[in-house]
N, C-alpha and C. Protein backbone atom coordinates (compact mmCIF):
# COMPACT_ATOMS: atom_id res chain seq x y z
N UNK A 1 74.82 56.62 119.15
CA UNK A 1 73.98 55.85 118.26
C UNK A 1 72.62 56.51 118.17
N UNK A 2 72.17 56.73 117.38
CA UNK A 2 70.24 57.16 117.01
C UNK A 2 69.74 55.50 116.45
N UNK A 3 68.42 56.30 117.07
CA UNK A 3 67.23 55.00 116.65
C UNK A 3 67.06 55.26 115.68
N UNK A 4 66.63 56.79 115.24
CA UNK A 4 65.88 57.08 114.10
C UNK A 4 66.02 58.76 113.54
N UNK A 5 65.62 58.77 112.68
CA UNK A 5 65.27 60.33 112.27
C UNK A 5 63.92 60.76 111.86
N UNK A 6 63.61 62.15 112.86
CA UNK A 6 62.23 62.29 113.04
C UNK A 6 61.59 63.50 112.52
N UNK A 7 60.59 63.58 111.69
CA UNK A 7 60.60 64.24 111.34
C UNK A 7 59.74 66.08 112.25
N UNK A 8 59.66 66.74 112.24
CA UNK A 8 59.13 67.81 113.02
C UNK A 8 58.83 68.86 112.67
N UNK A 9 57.34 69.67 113.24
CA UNK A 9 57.31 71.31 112.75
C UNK A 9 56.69 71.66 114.04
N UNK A 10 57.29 72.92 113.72
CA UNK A 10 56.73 73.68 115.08
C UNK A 10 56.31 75.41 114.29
N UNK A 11 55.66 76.14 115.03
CA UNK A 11 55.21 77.59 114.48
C UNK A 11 56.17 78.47 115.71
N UNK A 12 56.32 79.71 115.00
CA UNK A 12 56.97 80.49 115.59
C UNK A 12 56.57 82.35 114.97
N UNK A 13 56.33 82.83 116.24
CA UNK A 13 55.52 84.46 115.59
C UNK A 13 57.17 85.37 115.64
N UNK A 14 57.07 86.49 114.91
CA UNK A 14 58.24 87.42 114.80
C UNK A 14 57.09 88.62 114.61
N UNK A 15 57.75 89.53 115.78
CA UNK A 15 57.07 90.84 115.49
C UNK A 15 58.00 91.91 115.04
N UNK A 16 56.99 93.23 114.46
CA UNK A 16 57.82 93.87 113.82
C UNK A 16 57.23 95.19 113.89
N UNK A 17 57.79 95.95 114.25
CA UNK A 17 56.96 97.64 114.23
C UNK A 17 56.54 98.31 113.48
N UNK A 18 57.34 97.97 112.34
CA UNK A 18 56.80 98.29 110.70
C UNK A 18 56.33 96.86 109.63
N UNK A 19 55.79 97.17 108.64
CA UNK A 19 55.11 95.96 108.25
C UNK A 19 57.15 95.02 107.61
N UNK A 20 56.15 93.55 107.27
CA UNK A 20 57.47 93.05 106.61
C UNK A 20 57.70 93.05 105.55
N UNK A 21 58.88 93.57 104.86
CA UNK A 21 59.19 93.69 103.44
C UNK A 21 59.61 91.90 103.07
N UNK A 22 59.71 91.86 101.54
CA UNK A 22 59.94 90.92 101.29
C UNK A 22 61.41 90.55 101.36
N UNK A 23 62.34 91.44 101.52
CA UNK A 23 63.58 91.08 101.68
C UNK A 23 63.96 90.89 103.10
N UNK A 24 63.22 91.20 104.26
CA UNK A 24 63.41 91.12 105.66
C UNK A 24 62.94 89.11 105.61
N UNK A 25 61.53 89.21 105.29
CA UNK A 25 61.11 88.07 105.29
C UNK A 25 62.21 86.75 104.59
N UNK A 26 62.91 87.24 103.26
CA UNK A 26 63.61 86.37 102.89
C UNK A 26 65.07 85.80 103.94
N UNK A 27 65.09 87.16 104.38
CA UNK A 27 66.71 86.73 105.62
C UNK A 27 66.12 86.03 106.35
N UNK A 28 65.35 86.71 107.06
CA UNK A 28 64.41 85.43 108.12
C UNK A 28 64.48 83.97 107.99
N UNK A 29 63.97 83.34 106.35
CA UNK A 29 64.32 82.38 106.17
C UNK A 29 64.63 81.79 106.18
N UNK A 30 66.52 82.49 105.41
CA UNK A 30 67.38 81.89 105.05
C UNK A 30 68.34 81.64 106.32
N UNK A 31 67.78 82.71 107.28
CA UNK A 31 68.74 82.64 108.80
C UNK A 31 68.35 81.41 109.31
N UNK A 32 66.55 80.94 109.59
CA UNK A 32 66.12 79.55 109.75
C UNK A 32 66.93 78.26 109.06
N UNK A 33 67.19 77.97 108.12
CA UNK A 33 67.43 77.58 107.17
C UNK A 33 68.78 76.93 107.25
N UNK A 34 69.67 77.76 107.82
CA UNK A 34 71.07 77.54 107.70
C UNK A 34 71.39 76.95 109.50
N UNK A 35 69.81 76.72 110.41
CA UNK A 35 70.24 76.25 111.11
C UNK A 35 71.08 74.47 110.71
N UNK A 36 72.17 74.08 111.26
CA UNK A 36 72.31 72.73 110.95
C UNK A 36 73.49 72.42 111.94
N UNK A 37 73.46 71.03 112.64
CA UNK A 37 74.26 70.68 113.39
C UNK A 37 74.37 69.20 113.32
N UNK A 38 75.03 68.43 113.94
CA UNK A 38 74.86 67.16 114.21
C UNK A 38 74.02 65.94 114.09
N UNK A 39 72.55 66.97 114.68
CA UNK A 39 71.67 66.33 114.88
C UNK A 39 70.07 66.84 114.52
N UNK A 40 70.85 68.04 113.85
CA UNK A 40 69.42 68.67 113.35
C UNK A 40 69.38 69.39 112.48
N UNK A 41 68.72 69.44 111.34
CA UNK A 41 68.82 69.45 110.24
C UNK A 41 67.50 70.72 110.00
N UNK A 42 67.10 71.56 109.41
CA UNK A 42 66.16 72.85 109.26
C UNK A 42 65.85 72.22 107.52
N UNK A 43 64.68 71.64 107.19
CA UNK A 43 64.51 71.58 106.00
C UNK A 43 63.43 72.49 104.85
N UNK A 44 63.14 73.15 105.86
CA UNK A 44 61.92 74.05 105.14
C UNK A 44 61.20 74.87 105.99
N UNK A 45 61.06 75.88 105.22
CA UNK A 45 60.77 77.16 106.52
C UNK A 45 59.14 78.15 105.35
N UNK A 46 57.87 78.22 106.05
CA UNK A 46 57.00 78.46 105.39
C UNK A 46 56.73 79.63 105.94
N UNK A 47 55.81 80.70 105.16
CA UNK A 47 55.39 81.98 105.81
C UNK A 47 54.01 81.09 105.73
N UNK A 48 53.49 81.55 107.33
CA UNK A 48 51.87 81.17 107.34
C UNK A 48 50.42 82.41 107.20
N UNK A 49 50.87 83.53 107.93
CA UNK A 49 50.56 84.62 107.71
C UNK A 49 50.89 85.84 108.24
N UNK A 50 50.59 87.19 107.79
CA UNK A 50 51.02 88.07 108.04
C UNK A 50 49.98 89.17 108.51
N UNK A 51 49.80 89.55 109.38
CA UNK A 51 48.87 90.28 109.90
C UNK A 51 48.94 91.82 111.23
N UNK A 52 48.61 92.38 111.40
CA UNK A 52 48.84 93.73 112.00
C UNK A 52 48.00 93.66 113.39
N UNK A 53 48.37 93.85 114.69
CA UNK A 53 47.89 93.24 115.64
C UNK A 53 47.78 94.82 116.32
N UNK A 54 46.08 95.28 116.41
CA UNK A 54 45.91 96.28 116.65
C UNK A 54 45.73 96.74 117.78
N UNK A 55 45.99 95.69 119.20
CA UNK A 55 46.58 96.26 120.42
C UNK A 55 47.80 97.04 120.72
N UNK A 56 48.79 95.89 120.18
CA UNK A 56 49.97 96.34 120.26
C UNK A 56 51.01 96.99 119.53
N UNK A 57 49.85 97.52 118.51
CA UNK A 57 50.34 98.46 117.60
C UNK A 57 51.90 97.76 116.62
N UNK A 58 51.44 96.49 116.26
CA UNK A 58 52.70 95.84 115.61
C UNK A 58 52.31 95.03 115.06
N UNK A 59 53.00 94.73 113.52
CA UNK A 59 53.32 93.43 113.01
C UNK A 59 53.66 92.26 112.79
N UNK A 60 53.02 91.04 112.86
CA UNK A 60 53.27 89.32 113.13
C UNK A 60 53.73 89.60 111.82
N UNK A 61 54.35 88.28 112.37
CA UNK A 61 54.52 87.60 110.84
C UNK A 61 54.59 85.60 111.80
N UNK A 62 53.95 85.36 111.24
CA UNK A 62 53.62 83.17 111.71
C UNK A 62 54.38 82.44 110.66
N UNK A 63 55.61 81.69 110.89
CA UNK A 63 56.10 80.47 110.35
C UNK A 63 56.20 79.41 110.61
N UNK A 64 56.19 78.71 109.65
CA UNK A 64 56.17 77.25 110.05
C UNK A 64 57.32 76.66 109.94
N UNK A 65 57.88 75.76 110.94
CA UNK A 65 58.96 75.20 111.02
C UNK A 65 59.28 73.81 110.34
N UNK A 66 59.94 73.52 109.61
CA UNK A 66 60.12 71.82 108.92
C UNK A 66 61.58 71.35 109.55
N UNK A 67 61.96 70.37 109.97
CA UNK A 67 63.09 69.66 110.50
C UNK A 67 63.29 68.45 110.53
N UNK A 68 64.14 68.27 110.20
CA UNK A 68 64.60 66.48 110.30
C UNK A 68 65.59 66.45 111.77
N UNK A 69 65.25 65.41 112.62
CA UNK A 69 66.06 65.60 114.16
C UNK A 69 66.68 63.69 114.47
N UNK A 70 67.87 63.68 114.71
CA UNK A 70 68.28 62.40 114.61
C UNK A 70 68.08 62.10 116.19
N UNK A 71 67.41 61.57 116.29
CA UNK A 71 66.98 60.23 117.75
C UNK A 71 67.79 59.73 119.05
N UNK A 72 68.60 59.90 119.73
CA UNK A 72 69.94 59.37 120.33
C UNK A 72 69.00 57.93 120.48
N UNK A 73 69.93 57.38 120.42
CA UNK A 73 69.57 55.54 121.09
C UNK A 73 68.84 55.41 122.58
N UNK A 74 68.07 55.09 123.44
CA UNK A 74 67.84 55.05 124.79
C UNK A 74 67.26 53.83 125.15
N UNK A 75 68.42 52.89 125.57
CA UNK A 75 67.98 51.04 126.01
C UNK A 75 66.71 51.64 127.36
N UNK A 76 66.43 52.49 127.75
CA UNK A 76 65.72 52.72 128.67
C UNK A 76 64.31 52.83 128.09
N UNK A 77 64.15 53.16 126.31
CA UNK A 77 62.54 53.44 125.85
C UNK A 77 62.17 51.81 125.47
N UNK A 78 60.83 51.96 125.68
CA UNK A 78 60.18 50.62 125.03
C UNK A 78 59.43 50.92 124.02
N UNK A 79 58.65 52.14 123.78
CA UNK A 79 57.77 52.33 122.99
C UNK A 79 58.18 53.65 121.69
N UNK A 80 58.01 53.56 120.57
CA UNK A 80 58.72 54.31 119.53
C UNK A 80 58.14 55.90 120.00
N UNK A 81 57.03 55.86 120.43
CA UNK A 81 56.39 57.44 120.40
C UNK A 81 57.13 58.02 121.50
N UNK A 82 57.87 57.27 122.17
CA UNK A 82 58.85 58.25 123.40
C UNK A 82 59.89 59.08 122.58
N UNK A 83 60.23 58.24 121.29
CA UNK A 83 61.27 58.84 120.49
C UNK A 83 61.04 60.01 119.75
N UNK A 84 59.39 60.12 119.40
CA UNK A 84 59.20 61.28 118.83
C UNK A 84 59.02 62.30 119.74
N UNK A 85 58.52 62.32 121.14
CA UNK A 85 58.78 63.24 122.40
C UNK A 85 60.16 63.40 122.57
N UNK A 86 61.23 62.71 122.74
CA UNK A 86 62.53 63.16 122.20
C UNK A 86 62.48 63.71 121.66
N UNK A 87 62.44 63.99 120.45
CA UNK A 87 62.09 64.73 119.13
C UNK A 87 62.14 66.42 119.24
N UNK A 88 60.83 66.35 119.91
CA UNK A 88 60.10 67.44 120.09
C UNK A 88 60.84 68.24 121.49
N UNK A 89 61.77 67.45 122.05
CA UNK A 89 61.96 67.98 123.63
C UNK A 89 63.71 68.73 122.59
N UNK A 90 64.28 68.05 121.73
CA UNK A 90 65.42 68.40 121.00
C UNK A 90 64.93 69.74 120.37
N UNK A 91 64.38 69.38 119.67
CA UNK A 91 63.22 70.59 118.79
C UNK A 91 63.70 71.93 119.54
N UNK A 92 62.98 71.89 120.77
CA UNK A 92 63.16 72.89 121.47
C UNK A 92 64.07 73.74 122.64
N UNK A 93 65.14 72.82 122.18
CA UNK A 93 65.91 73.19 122.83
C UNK A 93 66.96 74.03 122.01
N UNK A 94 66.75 73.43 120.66
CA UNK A 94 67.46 74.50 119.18
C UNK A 94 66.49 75.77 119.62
N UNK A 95 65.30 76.03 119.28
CA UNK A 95 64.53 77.17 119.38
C UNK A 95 63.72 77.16 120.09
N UNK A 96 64.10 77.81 121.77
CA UNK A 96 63.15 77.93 122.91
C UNK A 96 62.17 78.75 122.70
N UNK A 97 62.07 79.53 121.68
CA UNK A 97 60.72 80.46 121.74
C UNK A 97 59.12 79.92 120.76
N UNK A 98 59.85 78.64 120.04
CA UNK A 98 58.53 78.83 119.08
C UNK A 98 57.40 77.69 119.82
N UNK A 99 56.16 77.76 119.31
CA UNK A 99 54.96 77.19 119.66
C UNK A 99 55.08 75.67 120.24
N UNK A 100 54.23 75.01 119.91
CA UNK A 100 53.84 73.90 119.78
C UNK A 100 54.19 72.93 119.01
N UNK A 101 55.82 71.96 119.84
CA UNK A 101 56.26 71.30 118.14
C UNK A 101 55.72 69.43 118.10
N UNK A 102 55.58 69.19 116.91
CA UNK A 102 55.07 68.31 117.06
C UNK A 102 55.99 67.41 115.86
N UNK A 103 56.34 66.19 116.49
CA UNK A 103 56.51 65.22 115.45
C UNK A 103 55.81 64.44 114.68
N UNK A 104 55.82 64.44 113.22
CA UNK A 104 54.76 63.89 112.39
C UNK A 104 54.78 62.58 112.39
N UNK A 105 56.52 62.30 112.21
CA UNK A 105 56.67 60.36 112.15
C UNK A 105 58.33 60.49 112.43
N UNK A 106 58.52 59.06 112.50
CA UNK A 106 60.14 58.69 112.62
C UNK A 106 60.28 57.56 111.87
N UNK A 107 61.34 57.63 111.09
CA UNK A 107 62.24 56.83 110.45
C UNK A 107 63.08 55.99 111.04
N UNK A 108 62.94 54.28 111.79
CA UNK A 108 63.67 54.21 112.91
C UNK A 108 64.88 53.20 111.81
N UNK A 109 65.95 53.31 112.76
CA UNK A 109 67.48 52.65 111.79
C UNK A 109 67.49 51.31 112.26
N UNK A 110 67.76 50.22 111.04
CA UNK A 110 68.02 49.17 112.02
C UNK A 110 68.88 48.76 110.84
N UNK A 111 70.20 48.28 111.26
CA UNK A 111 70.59 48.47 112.39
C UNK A 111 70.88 50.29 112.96
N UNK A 112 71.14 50.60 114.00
CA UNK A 112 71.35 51.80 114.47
C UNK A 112 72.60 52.99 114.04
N UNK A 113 72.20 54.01 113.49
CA UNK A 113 73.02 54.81 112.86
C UNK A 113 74.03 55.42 114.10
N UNK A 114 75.25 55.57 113.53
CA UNK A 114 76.14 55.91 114.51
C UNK A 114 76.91 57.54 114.33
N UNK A 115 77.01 57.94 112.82
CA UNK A 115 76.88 58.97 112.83
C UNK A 115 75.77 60.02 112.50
N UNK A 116 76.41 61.62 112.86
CA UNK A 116 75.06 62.49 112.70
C UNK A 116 75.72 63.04 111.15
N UNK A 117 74.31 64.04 110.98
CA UNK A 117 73.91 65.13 109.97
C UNK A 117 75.85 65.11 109.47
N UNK A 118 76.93 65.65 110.38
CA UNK A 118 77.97 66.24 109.79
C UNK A 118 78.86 65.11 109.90
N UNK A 119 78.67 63.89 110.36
CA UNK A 119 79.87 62.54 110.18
C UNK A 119 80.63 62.78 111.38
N UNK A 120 80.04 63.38 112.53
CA UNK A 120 80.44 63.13 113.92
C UNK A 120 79.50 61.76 114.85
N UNK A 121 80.30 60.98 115.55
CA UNK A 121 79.72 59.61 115.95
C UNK A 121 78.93 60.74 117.43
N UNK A 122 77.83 60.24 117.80
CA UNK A 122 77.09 60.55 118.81
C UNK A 122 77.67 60.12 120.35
N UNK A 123 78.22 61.42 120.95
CA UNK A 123 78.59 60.64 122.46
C UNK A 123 77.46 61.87 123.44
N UNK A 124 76.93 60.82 124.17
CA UNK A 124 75.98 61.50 125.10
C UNK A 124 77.12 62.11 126.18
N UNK A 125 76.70 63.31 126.59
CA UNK A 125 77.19 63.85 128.04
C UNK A 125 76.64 63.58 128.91
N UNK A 126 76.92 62.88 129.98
CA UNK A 126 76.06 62.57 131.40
C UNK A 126 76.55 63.56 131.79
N UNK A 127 75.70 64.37 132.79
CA UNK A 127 75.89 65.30 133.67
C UNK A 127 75.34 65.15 134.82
């Protein structure tokens, strides 16, 4: 079951030894883009900037991350902003390398949604 669906961005740097063409940048994207699973959804992927980092003799490139992330249910939270730290703890577990993710808001279900993103019902693994 999810409470809600939340929304999220996080930044993420990609370096590059030579500068970025526009067709490297577009795969990049579209590779972001086509993340999608169950429970998480990739809705928009931004270039923030592009710049030449003259220590290390290499090319950034900064994106911004957009995502929709569905909530699992937890009779254990009382307060909604635990759900968006959920959120953000899911966030990063799709992509362990990028910045600082932050949830903007959540959409909470009432009654409680039972399936995800692909029409699979949510079963938690206890481990």
């Amino acid at each position: 079951m999810f409470k809600g669906k939340a929304f999220c961005e996080a930044f993420i740097y990609l370096y590059s030894s030579q500068s970025w063409t526009e067709q490297e940048k577009s795969k990049v994207i579209e590779d972001f883009l086509k993340v999608h699973t169950n429970t998480f959804k990739m809705t928009n992927v931004r270039v923030i900037e592009e710049y030449f980092h003259e220590e290390q003799q290499e090319f950034s490139l900064q994106l911004a991350l957009y995502s929709e992330i569905l909530v699992p249910y937890d009779n254990r939270i009382t307060h909604l902003n635990d759900y968006r730290i959920n959120a953000c703890r899911l966030f990063r577990k799709q992509f362990p390398k990028v910045g600082a993710v932050m949830a903007h808001s959540i959409d909470v279900y009432t009654p409680l949604r039972w399936k995800g993103y692909k029409g699979q019902v949510y079963k938690e693994s206890r481990s």
